[in-house]
XYZ file of C-alpha atoms in Angstrom:
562
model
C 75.183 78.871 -8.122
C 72.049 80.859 -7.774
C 71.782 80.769 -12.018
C 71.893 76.909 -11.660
C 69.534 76.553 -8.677
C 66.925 78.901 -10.773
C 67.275 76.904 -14.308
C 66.986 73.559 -11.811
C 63.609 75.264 -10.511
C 62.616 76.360 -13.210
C 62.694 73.024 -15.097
C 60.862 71.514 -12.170
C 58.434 73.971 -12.283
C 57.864 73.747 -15.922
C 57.969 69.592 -15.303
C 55.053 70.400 -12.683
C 52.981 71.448 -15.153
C 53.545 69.233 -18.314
C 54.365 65.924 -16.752
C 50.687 64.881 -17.416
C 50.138 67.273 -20.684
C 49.235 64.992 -23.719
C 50.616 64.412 -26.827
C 49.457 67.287 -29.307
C 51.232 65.416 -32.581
C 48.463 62.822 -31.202
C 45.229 64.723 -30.181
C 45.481 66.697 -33.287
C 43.844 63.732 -34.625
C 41.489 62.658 -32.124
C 38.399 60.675 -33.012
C 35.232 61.672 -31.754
C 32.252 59.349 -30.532
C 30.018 57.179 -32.950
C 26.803 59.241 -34.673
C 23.415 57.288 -34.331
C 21.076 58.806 -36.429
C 16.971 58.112 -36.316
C 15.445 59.102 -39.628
C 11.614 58.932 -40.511
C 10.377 56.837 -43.203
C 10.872 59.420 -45.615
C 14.483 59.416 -44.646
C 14.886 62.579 -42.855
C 16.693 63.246 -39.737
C 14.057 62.886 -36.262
C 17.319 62.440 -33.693
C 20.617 62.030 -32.939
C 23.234 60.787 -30.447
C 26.299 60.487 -30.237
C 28.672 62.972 -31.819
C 27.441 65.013 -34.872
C 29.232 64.147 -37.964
C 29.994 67.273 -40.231
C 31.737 68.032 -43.366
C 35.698 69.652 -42.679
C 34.977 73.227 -44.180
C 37.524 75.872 -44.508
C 36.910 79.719 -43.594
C 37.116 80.692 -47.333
C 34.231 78.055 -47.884
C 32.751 80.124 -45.184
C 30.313 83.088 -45.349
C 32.636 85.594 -44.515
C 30.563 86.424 -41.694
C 30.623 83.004 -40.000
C 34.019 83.085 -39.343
C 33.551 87.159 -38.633
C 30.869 86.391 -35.857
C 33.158 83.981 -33.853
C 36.074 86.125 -33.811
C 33.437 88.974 -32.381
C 32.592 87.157 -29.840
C 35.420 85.064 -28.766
C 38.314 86.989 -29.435
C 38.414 90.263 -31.609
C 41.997 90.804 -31.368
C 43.043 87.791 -32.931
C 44.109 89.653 -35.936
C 46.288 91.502 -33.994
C 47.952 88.940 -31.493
C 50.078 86.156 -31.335
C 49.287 82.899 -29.134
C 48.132 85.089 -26.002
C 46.185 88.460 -25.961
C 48.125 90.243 -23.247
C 45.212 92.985 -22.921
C 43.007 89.827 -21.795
C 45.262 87.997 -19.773
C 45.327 91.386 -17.815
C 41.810 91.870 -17.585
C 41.142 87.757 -16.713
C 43.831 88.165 -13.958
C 42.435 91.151 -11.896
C 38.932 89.598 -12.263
C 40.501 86.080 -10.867
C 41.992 87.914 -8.299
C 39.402 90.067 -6.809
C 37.131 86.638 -7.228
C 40.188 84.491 -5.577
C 39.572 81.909 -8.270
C 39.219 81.453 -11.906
C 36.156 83.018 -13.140
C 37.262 84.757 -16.363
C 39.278 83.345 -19.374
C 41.171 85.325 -21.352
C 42.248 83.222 -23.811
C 42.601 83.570 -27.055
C 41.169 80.995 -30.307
C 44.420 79.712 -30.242
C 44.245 78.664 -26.359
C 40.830 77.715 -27.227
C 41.759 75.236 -29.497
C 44.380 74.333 -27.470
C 41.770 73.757 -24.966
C 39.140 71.962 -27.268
C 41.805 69.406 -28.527
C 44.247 68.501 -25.086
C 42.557 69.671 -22.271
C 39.315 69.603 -20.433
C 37.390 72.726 -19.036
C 38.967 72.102 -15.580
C 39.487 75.904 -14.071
C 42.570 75.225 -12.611
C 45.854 77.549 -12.687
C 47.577 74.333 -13.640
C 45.184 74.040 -16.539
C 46.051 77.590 -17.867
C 49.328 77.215 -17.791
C 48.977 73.722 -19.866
C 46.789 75.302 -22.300
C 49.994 78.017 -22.545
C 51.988 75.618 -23.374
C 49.975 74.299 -25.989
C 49.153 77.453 -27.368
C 52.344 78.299 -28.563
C 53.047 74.824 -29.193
C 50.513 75.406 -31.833
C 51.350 79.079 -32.868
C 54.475 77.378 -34.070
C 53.053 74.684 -36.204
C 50.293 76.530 -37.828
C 48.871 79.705 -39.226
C 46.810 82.012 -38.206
C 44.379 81.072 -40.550
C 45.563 77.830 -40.513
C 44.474 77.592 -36.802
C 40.810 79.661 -37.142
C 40.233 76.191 -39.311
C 41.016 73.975 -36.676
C 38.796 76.272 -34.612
C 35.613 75.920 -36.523
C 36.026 72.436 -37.278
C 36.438 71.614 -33.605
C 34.711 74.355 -30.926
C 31.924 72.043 -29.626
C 28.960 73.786 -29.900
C 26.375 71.436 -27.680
C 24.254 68.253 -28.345
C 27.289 66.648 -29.674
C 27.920 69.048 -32.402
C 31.377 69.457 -32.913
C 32.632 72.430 -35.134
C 30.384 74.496 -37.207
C 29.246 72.367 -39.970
C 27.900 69.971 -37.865
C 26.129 72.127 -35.387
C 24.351 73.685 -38.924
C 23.256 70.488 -40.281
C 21.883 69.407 -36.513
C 20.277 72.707 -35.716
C 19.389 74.313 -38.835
C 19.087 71.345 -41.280
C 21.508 72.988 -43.665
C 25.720 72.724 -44.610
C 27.737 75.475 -42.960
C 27.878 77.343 -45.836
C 24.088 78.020 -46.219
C 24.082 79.253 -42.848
C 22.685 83.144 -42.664
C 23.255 85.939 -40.366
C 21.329 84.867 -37.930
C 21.939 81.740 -38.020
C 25.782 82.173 -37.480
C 25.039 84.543 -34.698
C 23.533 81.942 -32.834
C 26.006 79.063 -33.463
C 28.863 82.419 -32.059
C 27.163 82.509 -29.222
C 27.377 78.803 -27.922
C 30.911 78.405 -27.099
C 30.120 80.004 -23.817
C 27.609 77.710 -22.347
C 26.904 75.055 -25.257
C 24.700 72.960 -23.143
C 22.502 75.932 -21.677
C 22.358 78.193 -25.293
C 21.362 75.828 -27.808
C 18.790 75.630 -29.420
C 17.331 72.493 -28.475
C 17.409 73.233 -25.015
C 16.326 76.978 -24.831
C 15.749 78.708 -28.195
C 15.134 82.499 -26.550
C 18.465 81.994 -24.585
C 19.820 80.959 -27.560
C 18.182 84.456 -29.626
C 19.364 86.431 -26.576
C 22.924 85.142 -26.456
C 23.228 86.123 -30.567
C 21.921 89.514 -30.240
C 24.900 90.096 -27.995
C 27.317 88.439 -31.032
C 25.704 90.963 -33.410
C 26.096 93.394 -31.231
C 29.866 92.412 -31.103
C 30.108 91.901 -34.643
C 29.025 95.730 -35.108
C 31.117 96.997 -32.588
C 33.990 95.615 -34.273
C 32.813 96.686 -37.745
C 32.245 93.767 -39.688
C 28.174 94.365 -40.115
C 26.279 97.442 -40.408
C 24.020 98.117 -37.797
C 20.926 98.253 -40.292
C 22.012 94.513 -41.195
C 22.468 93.673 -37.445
C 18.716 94.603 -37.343
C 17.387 92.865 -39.735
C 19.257 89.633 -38.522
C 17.496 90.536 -34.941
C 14.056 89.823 -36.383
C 14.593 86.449 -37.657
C 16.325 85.228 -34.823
C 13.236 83.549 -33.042
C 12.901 81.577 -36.299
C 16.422 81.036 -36.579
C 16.316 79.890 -32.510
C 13.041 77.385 -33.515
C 14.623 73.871 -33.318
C 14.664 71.827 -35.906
C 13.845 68.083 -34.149
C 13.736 67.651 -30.492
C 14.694 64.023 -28.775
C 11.566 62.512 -28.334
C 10.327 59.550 -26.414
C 9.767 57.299 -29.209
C 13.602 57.997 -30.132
C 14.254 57.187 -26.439
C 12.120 53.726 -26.778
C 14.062 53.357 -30.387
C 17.935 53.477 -28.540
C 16.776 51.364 -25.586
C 15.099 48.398 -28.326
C 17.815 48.239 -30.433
C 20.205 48.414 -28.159
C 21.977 45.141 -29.051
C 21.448 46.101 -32.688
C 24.425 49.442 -32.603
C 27.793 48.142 -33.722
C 30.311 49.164 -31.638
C 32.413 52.021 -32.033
C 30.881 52.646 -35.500
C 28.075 55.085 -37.181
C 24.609 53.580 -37.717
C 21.504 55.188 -39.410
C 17.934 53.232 -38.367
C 14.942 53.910 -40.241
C 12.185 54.372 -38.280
C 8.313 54.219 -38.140
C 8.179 57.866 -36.487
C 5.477 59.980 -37.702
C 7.319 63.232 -36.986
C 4.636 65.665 -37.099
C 2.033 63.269 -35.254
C 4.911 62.283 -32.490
C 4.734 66.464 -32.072
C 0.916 66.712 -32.037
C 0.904 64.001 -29.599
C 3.189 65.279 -27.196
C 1.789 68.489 -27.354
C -1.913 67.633 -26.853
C -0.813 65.634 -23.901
C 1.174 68.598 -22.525
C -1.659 70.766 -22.790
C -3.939 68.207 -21.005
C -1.921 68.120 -18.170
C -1.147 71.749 -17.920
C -4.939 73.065 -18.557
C -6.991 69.997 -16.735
C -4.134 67.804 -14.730
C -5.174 70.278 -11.148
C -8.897 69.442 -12.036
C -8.554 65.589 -12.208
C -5.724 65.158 -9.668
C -3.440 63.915 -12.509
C 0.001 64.727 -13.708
C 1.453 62.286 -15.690
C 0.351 60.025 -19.323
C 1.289 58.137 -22.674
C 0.233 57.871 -25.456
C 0.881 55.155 -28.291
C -0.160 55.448 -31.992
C 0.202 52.626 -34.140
C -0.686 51.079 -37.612
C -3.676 48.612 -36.759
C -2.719 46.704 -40.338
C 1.122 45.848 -39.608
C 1.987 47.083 -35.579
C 4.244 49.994 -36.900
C 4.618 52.692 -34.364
C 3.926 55.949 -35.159
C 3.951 58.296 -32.446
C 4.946 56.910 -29.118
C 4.535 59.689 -25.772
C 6.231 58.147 -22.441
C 5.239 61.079 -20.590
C 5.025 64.890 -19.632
C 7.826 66.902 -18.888
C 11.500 65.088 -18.725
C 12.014 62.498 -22.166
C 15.011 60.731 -21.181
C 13.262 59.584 -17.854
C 10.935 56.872 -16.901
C 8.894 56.148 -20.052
C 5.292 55.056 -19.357
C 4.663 54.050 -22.433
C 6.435 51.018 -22.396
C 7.856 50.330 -18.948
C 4.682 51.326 -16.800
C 1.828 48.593 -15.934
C -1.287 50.158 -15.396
C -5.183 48.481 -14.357
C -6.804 49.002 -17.446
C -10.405 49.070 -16.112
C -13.116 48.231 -18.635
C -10.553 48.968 -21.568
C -10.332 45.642 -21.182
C -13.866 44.824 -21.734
C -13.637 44.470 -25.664
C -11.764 40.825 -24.557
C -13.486 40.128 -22.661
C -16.930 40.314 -25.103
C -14.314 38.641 -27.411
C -14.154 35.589 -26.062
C -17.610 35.153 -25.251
C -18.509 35.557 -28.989
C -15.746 33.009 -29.662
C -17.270 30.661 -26.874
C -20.602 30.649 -28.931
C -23.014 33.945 -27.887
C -23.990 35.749 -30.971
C -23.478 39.433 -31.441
C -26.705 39.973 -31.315
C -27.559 38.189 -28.290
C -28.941 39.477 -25.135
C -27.328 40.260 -21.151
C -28.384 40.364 -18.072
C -27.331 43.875 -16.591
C -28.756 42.958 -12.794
C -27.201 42.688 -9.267
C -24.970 39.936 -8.903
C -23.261 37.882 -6.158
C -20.559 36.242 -6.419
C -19.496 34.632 -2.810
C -19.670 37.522 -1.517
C -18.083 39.625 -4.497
C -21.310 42.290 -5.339
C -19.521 44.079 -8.463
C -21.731 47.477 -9.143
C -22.170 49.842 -12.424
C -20.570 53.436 -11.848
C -24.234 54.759 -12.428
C -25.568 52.528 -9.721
C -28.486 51.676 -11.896
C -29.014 48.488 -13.545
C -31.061 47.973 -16.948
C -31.847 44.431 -17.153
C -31.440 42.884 -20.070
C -29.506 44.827 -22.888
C -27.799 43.932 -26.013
C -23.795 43.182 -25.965
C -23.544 46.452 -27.678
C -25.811 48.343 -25.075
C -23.552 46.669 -22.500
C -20.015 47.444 -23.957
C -21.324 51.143 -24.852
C -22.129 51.966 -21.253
C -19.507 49.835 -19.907
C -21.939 47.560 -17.557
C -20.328 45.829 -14.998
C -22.542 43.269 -13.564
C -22.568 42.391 -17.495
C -19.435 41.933 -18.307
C -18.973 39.309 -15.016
C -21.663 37.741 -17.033
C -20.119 37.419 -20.627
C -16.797 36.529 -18.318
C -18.685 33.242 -17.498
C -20.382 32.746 -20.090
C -16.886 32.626 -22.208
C -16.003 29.880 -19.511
C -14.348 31.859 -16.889
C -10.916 33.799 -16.227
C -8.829 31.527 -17.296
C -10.832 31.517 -21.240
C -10.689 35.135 -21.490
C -7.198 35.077 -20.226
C -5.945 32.685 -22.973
C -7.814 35.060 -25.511
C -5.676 38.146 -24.164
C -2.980 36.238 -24.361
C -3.523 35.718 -28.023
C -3.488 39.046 -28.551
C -0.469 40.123 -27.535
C -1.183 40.520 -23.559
C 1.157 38.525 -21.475
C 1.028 40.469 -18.440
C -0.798 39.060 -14.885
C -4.047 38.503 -14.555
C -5.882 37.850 -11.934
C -7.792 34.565 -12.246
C -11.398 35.708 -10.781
C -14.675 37.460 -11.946
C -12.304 41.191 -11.119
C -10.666 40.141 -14.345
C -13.652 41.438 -16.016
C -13.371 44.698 -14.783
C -9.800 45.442 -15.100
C -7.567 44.669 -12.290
C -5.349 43.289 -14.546
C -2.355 45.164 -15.353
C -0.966 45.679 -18.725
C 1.516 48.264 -20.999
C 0.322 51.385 -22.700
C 1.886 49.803 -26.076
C 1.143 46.286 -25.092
C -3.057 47.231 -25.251
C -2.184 49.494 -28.126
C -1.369 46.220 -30.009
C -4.308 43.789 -28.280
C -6.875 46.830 -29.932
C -5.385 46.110 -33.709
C -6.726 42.859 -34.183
C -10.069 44.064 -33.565
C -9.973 45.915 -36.364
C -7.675 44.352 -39.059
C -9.603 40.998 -39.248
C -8.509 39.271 -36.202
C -4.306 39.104 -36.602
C -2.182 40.195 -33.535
C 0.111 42.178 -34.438
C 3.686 42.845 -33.184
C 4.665 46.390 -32.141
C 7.715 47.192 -34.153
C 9.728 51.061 -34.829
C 12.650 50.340 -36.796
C 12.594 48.662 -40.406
C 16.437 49.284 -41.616
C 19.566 49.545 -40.155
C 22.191 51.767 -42.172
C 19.672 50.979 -45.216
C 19.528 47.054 -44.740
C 16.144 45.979 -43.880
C 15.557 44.429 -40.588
C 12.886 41.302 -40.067
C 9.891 42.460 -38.478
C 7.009 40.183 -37.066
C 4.341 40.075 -39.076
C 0.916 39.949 -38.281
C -0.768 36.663 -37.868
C -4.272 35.214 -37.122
C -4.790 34.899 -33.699
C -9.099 34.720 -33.260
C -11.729 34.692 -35.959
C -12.112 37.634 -37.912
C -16.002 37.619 -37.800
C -15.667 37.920 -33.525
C -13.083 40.498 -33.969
C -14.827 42.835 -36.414
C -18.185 42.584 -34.435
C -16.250 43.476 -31.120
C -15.079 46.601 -33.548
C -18.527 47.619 -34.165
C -19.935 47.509 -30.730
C -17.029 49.909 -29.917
C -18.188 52.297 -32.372
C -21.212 52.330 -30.388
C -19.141 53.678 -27.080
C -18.275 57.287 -28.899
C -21.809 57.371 -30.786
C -23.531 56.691 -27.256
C -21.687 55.820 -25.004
C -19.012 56.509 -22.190
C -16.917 57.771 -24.842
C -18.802 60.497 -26.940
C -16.133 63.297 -26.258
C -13.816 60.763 -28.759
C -16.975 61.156 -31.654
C -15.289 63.032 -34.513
C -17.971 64.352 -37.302
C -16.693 62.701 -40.583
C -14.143 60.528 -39.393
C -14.864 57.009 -37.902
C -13.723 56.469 -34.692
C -14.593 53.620 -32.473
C -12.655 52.503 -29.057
C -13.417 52.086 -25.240
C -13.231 53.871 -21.666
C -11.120 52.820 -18.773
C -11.543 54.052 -15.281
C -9.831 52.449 -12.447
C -10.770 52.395 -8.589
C -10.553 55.651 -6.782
C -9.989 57.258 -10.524
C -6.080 55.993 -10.041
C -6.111 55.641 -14.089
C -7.878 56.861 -17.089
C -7.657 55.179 -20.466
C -9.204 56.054 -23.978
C -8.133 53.084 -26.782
C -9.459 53.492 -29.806
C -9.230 53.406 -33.782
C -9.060 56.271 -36.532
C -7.934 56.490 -39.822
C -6.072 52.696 -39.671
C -4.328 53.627 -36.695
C -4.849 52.380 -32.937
C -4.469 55.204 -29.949
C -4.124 54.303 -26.905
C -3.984 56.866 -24.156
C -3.577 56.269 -20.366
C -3.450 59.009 -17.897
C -2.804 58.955 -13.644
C 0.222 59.482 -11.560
C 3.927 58.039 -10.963
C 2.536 57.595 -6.847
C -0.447 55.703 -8.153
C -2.579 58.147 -6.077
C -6.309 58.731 -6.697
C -7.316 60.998 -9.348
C -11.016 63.003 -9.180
C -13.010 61.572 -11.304
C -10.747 61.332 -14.119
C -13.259 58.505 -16.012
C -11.995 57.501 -19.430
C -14.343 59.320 -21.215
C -13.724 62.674 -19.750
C -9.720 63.942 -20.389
C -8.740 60.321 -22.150
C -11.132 60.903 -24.504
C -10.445 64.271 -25.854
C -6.976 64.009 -25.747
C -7.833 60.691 -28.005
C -10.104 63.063 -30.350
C -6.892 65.829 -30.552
C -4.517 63.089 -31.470
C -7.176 61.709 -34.117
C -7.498 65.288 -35.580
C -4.255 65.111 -36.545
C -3.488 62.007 -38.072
């Protein structure tokens, strides 16, 4: 009786467990999710989401020390055990004990795997004994050897990457069996904490985490200690990321968005400058961290685009976190007199010529008494006098001259800005609010004959090229080109000197907002348009963050490097 009560306990017990346990026949042959690659016009990877697609490799097509630095680390006794290492289990169960919950696994690869391909990472007793039951559901079916494959084809290994040839190509650039020392150290060490070790996310906790797999692999005798060494200094190069997700990969996803085929891989080629969209980021990084306390500012973006065609090349949504809120695109900021070249625009299109004369003087305008920042007025000055030094009173003046708000409005809408603006004489001055890559576009026609152009980042799609807008006239050529060379006049003389580059032509306007709430710099250099905005998420004042101060120079740094 008691023999048939135990076996009917027993099964219960063992039905406890399982009822839920999946299929292993099935989820030996699970599919993973779809790869979206970014690549740069060249062709070369810039980012990736999704899973990472890699090549099936087998140990023997291994290094011998890939495979070595795993087993190290994960499980050194696999040569020597079955499904279960009983000297782990041991050593995991006092340390759950003492802990009263599961802190410490002692499974084997085999569980592992078991693990990787049924389970979750749930640290449940229930869990263990699933993956148990898995485990030597596998030990039956396969080899040893047999199952270290299915190990390094499948341990995910962070960003997506699942098994080791696909972590190589996404973090070293290279097939799994190119990999070198120190390279397979590192890709050892992230089965422990894939998301916090890689890489891309924190290259010295990635070094530090495969100094401890060398030290393992020594320990255990399958490296010398001289060659554990000299794997130790190259480690911070190994560690160096390859690509980083960057904003303008961020803005790419969230555009083409409709474009992604469901449920399948897709490739786009992009417009991404790699090694501007880096010198970008990092110049306005180092802005905010050196000069951001001294100007009461902590956030910007930058845009860089081709002032012939629209095509973006570097596009910065902001400092710090780049899958948040990008500024770039989503933000709408006054511009202040960065919207002044418009505005002198459409008075040379309503008739005054470039050479004409304006009336920098007090002015009243029921009851509206718009002031210079200097507080000093110069009488009358030429157009490019007045757009150098950004005079107020004389842009009101060229505002009316043009035939008002709504004129100069119709002309910004031409260009490409279809944001609000206010119909008054404040229109003048800014108080509109536009996008970082919306005036980025607006600047190219100034200085590619007149033709707005269409901000665009992706030009094929799995190798198929996509339609892009292409530029068409939009105001007279002659306007547009003089409006170009009055704004060469801002960083020769002007508000914007600190964007003057010896032996490089560079032309553009200031911005400064009330209370210093925004800075701008938009400019040309080299056939591209940069357009760089700086102030806070909170909209709060800045200290005298004027356009040609930080804007500026972070303009010049970007220019340097195009």
């Amino acid at each position: 009786m008691f023999a048939i009560w135990g076996t009917v306990g027993t099964g219960l017990t063992v039905l406890w467990f399982t009822w839920d346990m999946p299929n292993p026949s099935v989820a030996v042959t699970q599919t993973r999710r779809p790869a979206i690659r970014l690549l740069d016009p060249a062709g070369h990877l810039v980012a990736r989401f999704g899973d990472v697609s890699g090549n099936v490799v087998l140990p023997g097509q291994l290094p011998s020390y890939v495979p070595a630095a795993f087993i190290a680390i994960e499980d050194r006794r696999f040569a020597k055990h079955g499904a279960f290492d009983g000297q782990g289990i041991f050593r995991a169960l006092v340390s759950d004990i003492l802990h009263r919950r599961v802190v410490q696994g002692g499974s084997t690869l085999t569980q592992q795997v078991a693990k990787t391909l049924f389970l979750g990472n749930q640290r449940t007793w229930r869990r263990k004994v699933q993956e148990a039951f898995l485990a030597l559901w596998l030990w039956h079916h396969y080899s040893r050897r047999e199952i270290l494959g299915i190990y390094l084809n499948r341990v995910y290994l962070g960003e997506g990457a699942y098994g080791v040839d696909a972590a190589a190509r996404l973090y070293f650039n290279r097939s799994a069996s190119r990999l070198t020392l120190a390279q397979a150290a590192i890709l050892a060490g992230l089965p422990k904490a894939p998301s916090a070790l890689n890489p891309l996310v924190n290259s010295q906790a990635a070094a530090n985490r495969a100094t401890q797999v060398l030290d393992a692999m020594v320990s255990t005798g399958v490296i010398s200690s001289g060659r554990a060494r000299e794997a130790m200094t190259q480690l911070a190069d190994a560690a160096s990321p390859v690509s980083r997700t960057s904003w303008f990969a961020l803005w790419t996803m969230q555009h083409e968005a409709a474009s992604i085929p469901e449920g399948e891989d897709v490739s786009f080629t992009t417009t991404m400058n790699p090694g501007l969209q880096t010198a970008a980021q990092a110049a306005l990084d180092a802005a905010i961290v050196e000069h951001g306390a001294q100007y009461h500012v902590s956030q910007g973006a930058i845009v860089v685009l081709e002032a012939d065609s629209g095509a973006v090349r570097a596009l910065v949504g902001g400092v710090g976190n780049r899958e948040g809120y990008n500024r770039a695109v989503l933000a709408r900021r006054q511009t202040g007199s960065a919207i002044k070249p418009v505005v002198w625009l459409a008075g040379l299109m309503a008739g005054m010529p470039a050479d004409s004369m304006v009336l920098d003087a007090p002015l009243n305008l029921h009851g509206y008494r718009p002031h210079d920042y200097e507080h000093v007025y110069r009488g009358a000055v030429s157009l490019t006098q007045a757009l150098a030094d950004s005079m107020n009173t004389a842009a009101i003046r060229i505002l009316l001259r043009a035939g008002g708000p709504r004129r100069v409005i119709a002309v910004a809408r031409s260009l490409g800005l279809d944001d609000h603006f206010p119909k008054d004489a404040t229109m003048a001055l800014g108080t509109g609010a536009v996008g970082v890559l919306q005036l980025a576009g607006a600047y190219a026609a100034f200085f590619n004959g007149g033709r707005r152009v269409t901000p665009y980042g992706v030009t094929a799609i799995n190798g198929v090229p996509v339609p892009v807008v292409p530029p068409e006239p939009a105001v007279p050529a002659e306007n547009a080109r003089a409006v170009a060379r009055m704004m060469r006049a801002v960083v020769t003389s002007g508000t914007g000197k600190a964007a003057f580059i010896p032996g490089i032509y560079t032309a553009g306007k200031t911005g400064t907002t009330q209370d210093y709430r925004d800075g701008w710099f938009v400019g040309y250099a080299k056939g591209d348009i940069i357009a760089v905005w700086l102030g806070n998420d909170d909209n709060s004042p800045g200290k005298d963050l004027l356009g040609g101060t930080l804007p500026a120079q972070i303009f010049k740094a970007v220019a340097q490097a195009l």
